[in-house]
Coordinates of C-alpha atoms and ligand atoms in Angstrom, one line a residue:
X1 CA -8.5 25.3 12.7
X2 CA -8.1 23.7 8.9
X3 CA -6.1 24.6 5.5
X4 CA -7.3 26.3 2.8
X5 CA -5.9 24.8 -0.7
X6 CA -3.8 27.9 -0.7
X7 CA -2.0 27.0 2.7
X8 CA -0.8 23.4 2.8
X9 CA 0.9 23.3 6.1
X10 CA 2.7 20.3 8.0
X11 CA 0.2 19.2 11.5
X12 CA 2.5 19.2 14.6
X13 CA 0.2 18.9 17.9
X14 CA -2.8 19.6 16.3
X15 CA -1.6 22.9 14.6
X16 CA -0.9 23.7 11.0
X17 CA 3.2 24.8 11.1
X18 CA 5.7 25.9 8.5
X19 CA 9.0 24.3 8.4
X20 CA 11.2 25.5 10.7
X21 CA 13.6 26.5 8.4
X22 CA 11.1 28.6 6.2
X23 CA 12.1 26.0 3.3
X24 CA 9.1 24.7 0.8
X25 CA 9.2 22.3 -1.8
X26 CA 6.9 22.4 -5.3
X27 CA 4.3 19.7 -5.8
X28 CA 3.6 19.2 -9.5
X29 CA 0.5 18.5 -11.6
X30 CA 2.2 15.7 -13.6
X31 CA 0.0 15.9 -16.6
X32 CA 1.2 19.4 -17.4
X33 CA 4.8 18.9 -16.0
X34 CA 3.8 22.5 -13.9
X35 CA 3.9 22.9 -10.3
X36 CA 0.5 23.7 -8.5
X37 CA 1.3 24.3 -5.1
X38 CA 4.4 24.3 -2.5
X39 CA 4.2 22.4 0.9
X40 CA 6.9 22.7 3.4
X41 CA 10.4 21.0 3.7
X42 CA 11.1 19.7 7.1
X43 CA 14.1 19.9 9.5
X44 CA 15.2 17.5 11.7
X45 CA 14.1 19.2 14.5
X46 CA 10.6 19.8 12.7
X47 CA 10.6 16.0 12.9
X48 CA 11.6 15.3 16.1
X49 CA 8.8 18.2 17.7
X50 CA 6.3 16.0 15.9
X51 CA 7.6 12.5 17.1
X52 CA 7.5 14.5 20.7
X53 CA 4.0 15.7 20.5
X54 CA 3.0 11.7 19.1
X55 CA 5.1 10.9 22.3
X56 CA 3.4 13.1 24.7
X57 CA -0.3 12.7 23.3
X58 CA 0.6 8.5 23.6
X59 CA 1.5 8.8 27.1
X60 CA -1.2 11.2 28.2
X61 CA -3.8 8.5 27.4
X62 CA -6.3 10.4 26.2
X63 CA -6.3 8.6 22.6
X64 CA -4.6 5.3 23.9
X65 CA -6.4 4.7 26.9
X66 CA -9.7 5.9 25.9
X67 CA -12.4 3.5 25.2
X68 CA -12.4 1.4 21.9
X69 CA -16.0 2.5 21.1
X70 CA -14.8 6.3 21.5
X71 CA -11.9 5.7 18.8
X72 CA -14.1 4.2 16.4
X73 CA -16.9 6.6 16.9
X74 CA -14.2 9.9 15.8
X75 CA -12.7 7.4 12.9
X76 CA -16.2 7.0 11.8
X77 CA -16.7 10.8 11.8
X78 CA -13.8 10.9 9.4
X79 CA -14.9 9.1 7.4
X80 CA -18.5 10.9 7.1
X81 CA -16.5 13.8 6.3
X82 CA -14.5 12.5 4.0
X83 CA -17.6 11.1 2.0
X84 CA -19.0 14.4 2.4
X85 CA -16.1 16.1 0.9
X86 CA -15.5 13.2 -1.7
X87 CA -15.4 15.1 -4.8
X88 CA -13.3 17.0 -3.8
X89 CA -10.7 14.6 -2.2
X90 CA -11.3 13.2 -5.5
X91 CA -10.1 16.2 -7.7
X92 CA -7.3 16.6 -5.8
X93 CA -5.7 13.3 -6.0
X94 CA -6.2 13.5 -9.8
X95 CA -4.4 16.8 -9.9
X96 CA -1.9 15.9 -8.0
X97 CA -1.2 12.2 -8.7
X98 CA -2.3 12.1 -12.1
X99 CA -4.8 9.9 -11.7
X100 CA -8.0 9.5 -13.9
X101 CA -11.0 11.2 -12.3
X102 CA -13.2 8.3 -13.5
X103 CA -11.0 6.1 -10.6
X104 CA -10.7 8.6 -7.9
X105 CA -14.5 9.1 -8.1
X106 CA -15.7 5.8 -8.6
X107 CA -12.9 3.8 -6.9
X108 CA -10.2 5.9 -4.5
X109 CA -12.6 7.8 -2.7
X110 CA -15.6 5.5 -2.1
X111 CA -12.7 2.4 -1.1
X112 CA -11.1 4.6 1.0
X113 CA -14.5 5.6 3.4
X114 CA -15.2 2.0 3.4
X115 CA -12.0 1.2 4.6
X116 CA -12.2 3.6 7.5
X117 CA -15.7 2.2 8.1
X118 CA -14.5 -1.3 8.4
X119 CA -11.1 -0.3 10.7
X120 CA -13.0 1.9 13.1
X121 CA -15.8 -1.3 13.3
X122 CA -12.9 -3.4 14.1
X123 CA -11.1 -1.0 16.6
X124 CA -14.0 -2.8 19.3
X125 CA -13.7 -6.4 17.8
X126 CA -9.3 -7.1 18.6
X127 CA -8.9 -10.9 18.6
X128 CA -7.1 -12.8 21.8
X129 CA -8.0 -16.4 23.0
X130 CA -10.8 -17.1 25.3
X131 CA -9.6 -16.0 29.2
X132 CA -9.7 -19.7 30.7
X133 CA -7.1 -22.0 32.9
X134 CA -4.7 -23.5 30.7
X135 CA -2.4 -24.2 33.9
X136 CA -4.3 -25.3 37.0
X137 CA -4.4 -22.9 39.6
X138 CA -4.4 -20.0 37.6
X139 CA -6.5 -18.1 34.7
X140 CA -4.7 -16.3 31.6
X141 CA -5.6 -13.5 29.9
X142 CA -4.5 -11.7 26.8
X143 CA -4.5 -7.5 26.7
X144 CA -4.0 -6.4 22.9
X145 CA -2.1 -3.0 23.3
X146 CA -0.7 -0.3 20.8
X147 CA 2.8 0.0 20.3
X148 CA 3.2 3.5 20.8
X149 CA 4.1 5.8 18.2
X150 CA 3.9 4.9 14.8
X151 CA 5.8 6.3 12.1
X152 CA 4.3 6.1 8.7
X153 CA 5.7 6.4 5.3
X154 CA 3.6 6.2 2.6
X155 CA 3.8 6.2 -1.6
X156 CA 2.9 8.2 -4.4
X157 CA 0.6 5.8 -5.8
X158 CA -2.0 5.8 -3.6
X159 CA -1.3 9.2 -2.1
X160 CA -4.8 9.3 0.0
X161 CA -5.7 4.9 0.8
X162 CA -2.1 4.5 1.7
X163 CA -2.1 7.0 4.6
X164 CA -5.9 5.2 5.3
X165 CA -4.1 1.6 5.4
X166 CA -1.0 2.2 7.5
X167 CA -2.5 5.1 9.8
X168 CA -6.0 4.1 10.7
X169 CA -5.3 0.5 11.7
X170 CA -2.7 2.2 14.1
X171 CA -5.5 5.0 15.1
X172 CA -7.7 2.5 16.0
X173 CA -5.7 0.3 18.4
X174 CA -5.1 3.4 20.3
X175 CA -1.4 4.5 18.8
X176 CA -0.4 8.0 17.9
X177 CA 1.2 8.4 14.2
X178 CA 3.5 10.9 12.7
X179 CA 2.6 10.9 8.7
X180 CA 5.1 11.6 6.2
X181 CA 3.8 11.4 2.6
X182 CA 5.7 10.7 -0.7
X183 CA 7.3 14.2 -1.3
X184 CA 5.6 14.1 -5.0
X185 CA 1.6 13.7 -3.8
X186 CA 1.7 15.4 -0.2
X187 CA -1.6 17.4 -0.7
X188 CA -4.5 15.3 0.1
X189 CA -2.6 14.0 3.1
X190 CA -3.1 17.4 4.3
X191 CA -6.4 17.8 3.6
X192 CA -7.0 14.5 5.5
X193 CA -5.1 16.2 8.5
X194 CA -7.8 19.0 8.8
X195 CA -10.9 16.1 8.8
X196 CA -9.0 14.4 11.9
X197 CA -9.0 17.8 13.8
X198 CA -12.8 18.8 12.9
X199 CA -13.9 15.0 14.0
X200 CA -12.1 15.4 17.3
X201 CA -9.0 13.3 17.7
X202 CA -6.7 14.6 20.3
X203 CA -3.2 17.0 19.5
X204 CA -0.8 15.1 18.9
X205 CA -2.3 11.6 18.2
X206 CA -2.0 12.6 14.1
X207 CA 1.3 14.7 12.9
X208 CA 1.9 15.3 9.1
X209 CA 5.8 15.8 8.5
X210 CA 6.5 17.2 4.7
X211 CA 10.0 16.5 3.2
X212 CA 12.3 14.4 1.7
X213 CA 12.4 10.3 2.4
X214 CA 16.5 10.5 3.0
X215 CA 15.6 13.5 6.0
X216 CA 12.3 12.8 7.6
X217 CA 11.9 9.3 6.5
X218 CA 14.9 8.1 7.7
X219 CA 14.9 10.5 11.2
X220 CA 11.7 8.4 11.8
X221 CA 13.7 4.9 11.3
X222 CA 16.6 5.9 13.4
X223 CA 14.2 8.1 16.0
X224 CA 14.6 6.2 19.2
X225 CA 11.0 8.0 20.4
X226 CA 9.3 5.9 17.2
X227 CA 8.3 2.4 18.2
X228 CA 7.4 1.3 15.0
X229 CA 7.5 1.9 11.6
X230 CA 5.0 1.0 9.0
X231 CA 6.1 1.2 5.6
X232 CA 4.5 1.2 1.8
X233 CA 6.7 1.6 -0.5
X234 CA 9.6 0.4 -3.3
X235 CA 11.4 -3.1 -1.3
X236 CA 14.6 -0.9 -2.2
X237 CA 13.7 1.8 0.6
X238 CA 11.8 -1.1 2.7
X239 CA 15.5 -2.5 3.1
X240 CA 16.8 0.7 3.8
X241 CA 14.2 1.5 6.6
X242 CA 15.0 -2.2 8.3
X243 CA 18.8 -1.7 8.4
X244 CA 18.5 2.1 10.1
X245 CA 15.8 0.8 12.1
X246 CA 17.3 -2.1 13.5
X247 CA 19.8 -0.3 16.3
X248 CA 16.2 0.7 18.2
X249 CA 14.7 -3.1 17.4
X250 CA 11.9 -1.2 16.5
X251 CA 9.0 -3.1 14.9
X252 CA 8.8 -2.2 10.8
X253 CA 6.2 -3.5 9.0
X254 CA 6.9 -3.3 5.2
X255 CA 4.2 -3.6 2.1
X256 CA 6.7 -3.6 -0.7
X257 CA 6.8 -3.8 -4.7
X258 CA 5.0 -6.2 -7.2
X259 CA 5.4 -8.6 -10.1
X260 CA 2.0 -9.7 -10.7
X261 CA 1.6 -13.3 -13.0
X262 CA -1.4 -13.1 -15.2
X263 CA -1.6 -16.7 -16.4
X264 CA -3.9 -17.6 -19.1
X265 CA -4.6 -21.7 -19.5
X266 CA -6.1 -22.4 -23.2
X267 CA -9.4 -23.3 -21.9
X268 CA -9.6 -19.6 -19.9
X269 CA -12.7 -17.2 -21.9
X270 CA -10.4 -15.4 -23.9
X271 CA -12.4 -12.9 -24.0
X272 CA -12.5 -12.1 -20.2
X273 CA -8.8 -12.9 -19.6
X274 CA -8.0 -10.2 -22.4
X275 CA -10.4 -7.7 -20.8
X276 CA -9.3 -8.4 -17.0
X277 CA -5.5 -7.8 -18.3
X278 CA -6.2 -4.6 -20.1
X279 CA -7.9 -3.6 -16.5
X280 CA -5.1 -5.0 -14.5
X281 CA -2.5 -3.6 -16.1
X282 CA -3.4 0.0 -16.7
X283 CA -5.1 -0.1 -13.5
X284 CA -3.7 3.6 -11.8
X285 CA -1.7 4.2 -15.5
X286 CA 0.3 1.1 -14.2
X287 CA 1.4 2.2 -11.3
X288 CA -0.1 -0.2 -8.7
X289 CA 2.0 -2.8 -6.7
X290 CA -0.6 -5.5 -8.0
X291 CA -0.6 -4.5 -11.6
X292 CA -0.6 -7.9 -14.0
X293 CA 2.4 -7.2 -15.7
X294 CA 3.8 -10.7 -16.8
X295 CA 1.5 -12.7 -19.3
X296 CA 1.8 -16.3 -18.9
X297 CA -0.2 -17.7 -21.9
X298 CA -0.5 -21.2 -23.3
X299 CA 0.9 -21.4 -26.6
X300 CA -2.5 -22.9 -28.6
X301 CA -4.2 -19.7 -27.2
X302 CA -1.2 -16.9 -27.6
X303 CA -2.2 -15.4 -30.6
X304 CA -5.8 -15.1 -30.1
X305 CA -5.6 -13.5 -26.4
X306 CA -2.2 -11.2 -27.7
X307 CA -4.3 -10.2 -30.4
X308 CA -7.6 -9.5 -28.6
X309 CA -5.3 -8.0 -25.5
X310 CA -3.5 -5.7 -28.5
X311 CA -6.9 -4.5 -30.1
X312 CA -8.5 -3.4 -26.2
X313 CA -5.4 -2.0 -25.6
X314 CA -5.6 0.1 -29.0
X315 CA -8.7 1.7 -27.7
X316 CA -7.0 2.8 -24.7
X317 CA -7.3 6.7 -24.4
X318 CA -4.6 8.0 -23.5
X319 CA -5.2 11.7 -22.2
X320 CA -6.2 14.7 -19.7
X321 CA -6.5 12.8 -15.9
X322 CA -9.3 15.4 -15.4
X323 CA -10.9 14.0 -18.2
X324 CA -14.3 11.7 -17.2
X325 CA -13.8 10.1 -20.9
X326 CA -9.6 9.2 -20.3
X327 CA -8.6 5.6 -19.0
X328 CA -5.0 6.5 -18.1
X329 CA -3.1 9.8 -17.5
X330 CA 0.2 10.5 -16.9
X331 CA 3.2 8.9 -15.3
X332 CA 3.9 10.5 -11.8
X333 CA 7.1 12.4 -13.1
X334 CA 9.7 12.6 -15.6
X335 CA 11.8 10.8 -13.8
X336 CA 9.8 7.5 -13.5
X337 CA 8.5 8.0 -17.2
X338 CA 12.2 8.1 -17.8
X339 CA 13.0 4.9 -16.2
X340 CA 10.1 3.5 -17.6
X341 CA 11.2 4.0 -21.2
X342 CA 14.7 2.7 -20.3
X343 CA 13.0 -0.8 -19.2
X344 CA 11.1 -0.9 -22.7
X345 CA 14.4 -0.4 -24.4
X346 CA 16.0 -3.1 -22.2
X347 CA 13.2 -5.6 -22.9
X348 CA 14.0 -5.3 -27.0
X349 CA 17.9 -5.0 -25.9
X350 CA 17.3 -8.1 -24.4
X351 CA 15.4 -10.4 -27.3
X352 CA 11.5 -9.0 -26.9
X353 CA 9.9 -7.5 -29.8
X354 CA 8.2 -4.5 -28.9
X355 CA 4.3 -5.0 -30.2
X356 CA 2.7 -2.2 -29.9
X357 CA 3.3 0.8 -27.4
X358 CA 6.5 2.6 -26.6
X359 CA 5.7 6.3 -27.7
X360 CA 5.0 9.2 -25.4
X361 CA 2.1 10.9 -26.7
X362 CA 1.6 14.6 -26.4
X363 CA -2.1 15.7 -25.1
X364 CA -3.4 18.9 -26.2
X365 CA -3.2 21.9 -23.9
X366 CA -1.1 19.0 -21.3
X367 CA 2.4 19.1 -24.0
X368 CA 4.4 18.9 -20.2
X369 CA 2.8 16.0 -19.0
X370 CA 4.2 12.7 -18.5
X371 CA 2.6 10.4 -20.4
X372 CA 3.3 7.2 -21.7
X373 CA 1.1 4.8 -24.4
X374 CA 0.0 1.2 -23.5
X375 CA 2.8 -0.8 -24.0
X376 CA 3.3 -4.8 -25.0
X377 CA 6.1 -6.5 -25.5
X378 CA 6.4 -10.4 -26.5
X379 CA 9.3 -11.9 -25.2
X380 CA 11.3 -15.3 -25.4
X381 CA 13.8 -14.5 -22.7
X382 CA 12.7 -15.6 -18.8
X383 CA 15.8 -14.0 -17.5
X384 CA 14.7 -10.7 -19.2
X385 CA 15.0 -7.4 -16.8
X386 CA 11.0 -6.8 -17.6
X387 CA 10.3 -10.2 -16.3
X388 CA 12.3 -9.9 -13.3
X389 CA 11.8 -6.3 -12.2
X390 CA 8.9 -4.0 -11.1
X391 CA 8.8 -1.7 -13.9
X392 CA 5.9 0.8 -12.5
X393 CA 4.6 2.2 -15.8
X394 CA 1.8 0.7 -18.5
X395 CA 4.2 -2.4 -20.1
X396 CA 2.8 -5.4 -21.0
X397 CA 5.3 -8.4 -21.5
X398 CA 3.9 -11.3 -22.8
X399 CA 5.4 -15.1 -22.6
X400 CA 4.3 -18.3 -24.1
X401 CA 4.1 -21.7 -21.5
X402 CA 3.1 -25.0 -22.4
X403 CA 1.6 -26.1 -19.2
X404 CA -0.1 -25.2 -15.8
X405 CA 3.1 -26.7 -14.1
X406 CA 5.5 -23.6 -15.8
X407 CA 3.2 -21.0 -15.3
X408 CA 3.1 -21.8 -12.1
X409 CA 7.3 -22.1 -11.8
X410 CA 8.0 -19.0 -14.0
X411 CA 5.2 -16.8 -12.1
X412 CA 6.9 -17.6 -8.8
X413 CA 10.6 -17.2 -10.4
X414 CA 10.6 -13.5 -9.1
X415 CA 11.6 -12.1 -5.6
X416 CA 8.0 -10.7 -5.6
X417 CA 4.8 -12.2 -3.9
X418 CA 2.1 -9.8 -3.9
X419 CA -0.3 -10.3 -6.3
X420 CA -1.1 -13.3 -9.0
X421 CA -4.2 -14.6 -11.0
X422 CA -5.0 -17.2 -13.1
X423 CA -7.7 -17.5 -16.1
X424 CA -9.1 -21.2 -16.4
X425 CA -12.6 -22.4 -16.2
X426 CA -11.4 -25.8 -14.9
X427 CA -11.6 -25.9 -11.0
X428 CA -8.7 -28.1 -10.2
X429 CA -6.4 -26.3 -12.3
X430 CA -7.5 -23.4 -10.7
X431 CA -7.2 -25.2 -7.2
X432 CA -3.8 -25.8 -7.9
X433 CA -2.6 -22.4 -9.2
X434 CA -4.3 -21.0 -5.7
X435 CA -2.3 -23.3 -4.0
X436 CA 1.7 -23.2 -5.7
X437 CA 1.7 -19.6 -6.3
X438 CA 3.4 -18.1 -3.6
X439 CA 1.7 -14.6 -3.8
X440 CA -0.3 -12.8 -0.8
X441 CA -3.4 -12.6 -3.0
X442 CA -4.5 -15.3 -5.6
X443 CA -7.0 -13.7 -8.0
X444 CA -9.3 -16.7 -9.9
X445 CA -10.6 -14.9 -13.2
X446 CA -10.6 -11.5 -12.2
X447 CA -7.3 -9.2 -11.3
X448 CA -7.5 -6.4 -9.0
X449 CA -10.6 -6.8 -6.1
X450 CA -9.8 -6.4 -2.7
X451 CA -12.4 -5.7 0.2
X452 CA -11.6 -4.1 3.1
X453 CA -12.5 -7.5 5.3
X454 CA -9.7 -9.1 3.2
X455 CA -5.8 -8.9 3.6
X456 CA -3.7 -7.3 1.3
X457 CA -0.3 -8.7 2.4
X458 CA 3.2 -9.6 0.5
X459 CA 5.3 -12.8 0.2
X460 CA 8.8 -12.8 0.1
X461 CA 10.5 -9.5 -1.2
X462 CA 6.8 -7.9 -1.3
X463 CA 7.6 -7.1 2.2
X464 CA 5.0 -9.0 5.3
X465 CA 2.7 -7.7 7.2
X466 CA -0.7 -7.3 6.7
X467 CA -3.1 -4.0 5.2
X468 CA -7.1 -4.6 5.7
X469 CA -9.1 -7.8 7.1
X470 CA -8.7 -7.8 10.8
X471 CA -5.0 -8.7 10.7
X472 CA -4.4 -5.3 9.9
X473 CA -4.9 -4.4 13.3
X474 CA -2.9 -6.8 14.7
X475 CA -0.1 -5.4 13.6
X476 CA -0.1 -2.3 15.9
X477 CA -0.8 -3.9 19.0
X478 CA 1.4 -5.9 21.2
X479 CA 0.4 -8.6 23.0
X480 CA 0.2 -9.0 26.7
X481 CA -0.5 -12.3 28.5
X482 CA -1.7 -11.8 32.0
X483 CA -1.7 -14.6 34.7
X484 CA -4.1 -14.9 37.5
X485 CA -2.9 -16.9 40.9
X486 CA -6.0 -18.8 41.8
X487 CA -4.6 -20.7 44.5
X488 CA -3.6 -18.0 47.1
X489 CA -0.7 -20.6 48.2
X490 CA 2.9 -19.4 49.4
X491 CA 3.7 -22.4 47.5
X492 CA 2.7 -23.4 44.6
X493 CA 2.7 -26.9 43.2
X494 CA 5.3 -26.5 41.1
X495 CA 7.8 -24.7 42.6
X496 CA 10.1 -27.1 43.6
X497 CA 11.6 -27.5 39.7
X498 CA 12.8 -24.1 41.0
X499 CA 13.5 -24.4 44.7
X500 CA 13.1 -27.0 47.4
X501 CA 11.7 -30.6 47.0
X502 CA 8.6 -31.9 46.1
X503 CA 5.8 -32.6 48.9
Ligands
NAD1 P1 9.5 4.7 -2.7 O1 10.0 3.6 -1.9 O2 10.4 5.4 -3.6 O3 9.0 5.8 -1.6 C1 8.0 5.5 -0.7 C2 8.1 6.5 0.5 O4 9.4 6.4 1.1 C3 8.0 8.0 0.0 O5 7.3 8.7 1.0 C4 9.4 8.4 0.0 O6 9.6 9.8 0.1 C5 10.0 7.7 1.1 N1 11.5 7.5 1.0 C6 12.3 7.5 -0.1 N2 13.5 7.3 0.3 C7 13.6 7.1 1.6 C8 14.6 6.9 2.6 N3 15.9 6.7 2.2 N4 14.3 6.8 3.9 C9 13.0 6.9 4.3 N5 12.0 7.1 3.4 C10 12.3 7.2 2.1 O7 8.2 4.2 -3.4 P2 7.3 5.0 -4.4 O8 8.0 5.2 -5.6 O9 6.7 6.2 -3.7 O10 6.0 4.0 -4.6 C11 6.1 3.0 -5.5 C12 6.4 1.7 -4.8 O11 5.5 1.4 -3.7 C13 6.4 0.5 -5.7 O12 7.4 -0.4 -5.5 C14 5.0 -0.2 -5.3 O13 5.0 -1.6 -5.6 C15 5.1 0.1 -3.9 N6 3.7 -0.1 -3.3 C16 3.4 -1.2 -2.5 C17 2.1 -1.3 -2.0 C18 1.8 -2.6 -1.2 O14 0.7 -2.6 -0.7 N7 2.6 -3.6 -1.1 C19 1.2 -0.3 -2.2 C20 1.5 0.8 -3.0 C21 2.8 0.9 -3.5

């Protein structure tokens, strides 16, 4: 069985379905504003068959109970498949999610196989302490078991990773997963679905459910046949997903929004720390949870990074996704470029001047698309909404600091804790900023890096939990201490706190 690009069906028990109600939904190309395809829009009962087949295929065994070497071994052959079928993963996560073909290529698609590679290695290597006797009498144990079935709910950012993050860490511990992508970048998702079939992995264990977040997302919250629910998203629907979860006590695991610091001390290589923000913060057209998107810089320095940040910025192209010469396409939708434009108008409402930026250019033969320039802003006012909020889009804001000490303060003065770096060539300082900010990931000279044997997790409103590194797996198991009788007494030498009196 698999799905040609013409057919993009939902995966119910290991076969490709339409939604019960007939009902599809358009997926766009943002960077001509036109749709390119139609997937189908779920009922409620289209996602309750698919939590029932996770359900059944859980209790069965045969994915949960079967051997760890024999998950990793079908995870691996995914991701052989997916390598083999790279380029064309690639294309379609440009096309669909705007992004430029020189990251899906060079970054997405390679990232994402390593990933796999790495989860499926540690699917035979779960952590527990050493089996010993930590009472006399009797030797503990600790069983590291999957939860059961795992609802996942993933964003439009990362369309293809995200599903990779959430779902195979829950694959490998021996869950099954019901999938439901963001309704604007379903299609590689999809095309995932059909390399889990051809590599092997039982009906049922992996169920794609296509629709909107307020009808499948939130029947797999409430669903009192999901055990768990593992969320990437906007901290907004994060909350939402806790409070309808919370009448099950299911387990939700949330990787939330970002306000990255980007702090710039006046002995930092100007040069680098204007090159690494340009990077980080039109990384994914600026529309990644770890984008740099505050500068901190100190004041002796400000001009000479703004100015060398404003002329790299300049030489930003601006164009087709498909493009192997563009740095940044388009916004994912009209919407969000919308919203976008109202923060930038916000940020000059509220006291920043608006440096370069602000315009949405029109691409040849793409006059639909959603594009938005580079944008900087330099701004006096902390309490600003672009300081505070995640903005999403390509908008730089810049602020001047006089020391380490209110970086440090004014980069932590968000609800955010996700991602932070600092540019400085002394150690200590640098020892310090690693130590006060209170972000999940503390970049030293560089913004954006994350292997797959590290962990990508938030602080505070960022949500908690952990993606990557061997913690990631963690998060889908439960833990089971078993206890071993030694002695074979009736009674045992400390019974009597319980019952009788002490011999
Ligand atoms: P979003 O919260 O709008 O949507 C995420 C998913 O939730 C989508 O599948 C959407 O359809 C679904 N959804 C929407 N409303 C829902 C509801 N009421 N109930 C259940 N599901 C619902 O986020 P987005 O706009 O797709 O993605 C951008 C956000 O994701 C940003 O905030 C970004 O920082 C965050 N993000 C975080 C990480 C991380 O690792 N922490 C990674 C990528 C993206």
């Amino acid at each position: 069985m698999g799905v040609s690009d013409k057919s993009y069906k939902m995966l119910i028990d290991g076969k490709w379905v339409e939604s019960g109600s007939g009902a599809t939904v358009e997926v766009l190309d943002p960077s001509k504003g036109r749709p390119i395809e139609r997937v189908p829009s779920a009922t409620i009962d289209d996602v309750r068959s698919a939590i029932d087949a996770a359900k059944s295929s859980f209790n069965s065994g045969v994915w949960s109970r079967a051997p760890p070497a024999e998950r990793a071994n079908a995870l691996l052959r995914v991701a052989s498949l997916l390598e083999a079928d790279a380029q064309h993963f690639a294309d379609l996560e440009t096309l669909n999610a705007g992004k430029t073909i020189k990251q899906t290529t060079t970054y997405d698609l390679p990232y994402t196989v390593d990933n796999i590679r790495y989860i499926a290695g540690m699917a035979r290597r779960l952590d527990g302490d050493a089996m010993a006797e930590y009472v006399p009498g009797g030797t503990s144990a600790i069983r590291r078991e999957p939860i059961g079935v795992v609802g996942v709910i993933t964003p439009w950012n990362y369309p293809l990773m995200m599903v990779v993050w959430r779902a195979f860490p829950a694959l490998a511990t021996g869950n099954s997963v019901v999938i439901k992508p963001a309704s604007y970048t379903p299609l590689t998702t999809i095309r995932l679905g059909s390399l889990l079939l051809k590599s092997g992995i039982p009906d049922g264990v992996f169920n794609i459910v296509t629709g909107p977040g307020s009808l499948v997302g939130e029947e797999l919250a409430k669903n009192n046949g999901v055990d768990m629910i593992a969320f990437t998203g906007s901290t907004e629907v994060g909350a939402r997903l806790s409070e309808l979860a919370s009448p099950t006590t299911k387990k939700v695991s949330l990787e939330l929004g970002g306000k990255a610091p980007f702090i710039v001390l006046a002995d930092a290589d100007l040069e680098a720390s204007a090159q690494g923000a340009v990077v980080g913060g039109l990384v994914n057209n600026g529309q990644d949870c770890a984008n740099s998107t505050r500068y901190y810089v100190e004041g002796s320095v400000l001009e000479k990074f703004q100015k060398a940040l404003v002329e790299k910025l300049q030489s930003v192209k601006v164009g087709d996704p498909l493009d192997p010469s563009s740095d940044m396409g388009p916004l994912i939708s009209a919407q969000h470029r919308e919203r976008v434009l109202g923060f930038i108008k916000k940020g000059q409402e509220e006291g920043g001047s608006l440096v370069m930026g602000g315009r949405t250019p029109k691409i040849a033969g793409h006059e639909g698309g959603f594009f938005l320039e580079p944008t900087l802003i330099y701004t006096e006012n902390h309490d600003s909404t672009i300081i505070k909020d995640e903005i999403f889009g390509p908008v730089f804001s810049v602020f001047k600091i006089s020391s380490l000490d209110e970086a440090i303060q004014r980069g932590n003065d968000v609800i955010y804790g996700l991602g932070a770096s600092v540019w400085t060539k002394d150690i200590t300082k640098a020892m310090k900023a690693v130590r006060d900010l209170r972000f999940g990931t503390v970049w030293v000279n560089d913004h954006v890096p994350v292997p797959s044997e590290m962990p990508w997790a938030g602080y505070k409103q960022s949500g908690h939990g952990a993606s990557l590194s061997r913690f990631s797996l963690d998060e889908y198991t439960y833990i089971k201490h078993v206890y071993f009788d030694l002695t074979g007494a009736v009674r045992k030498s400390w019974h009597y706190s319980v019952f009788g009196q002490k011999d």
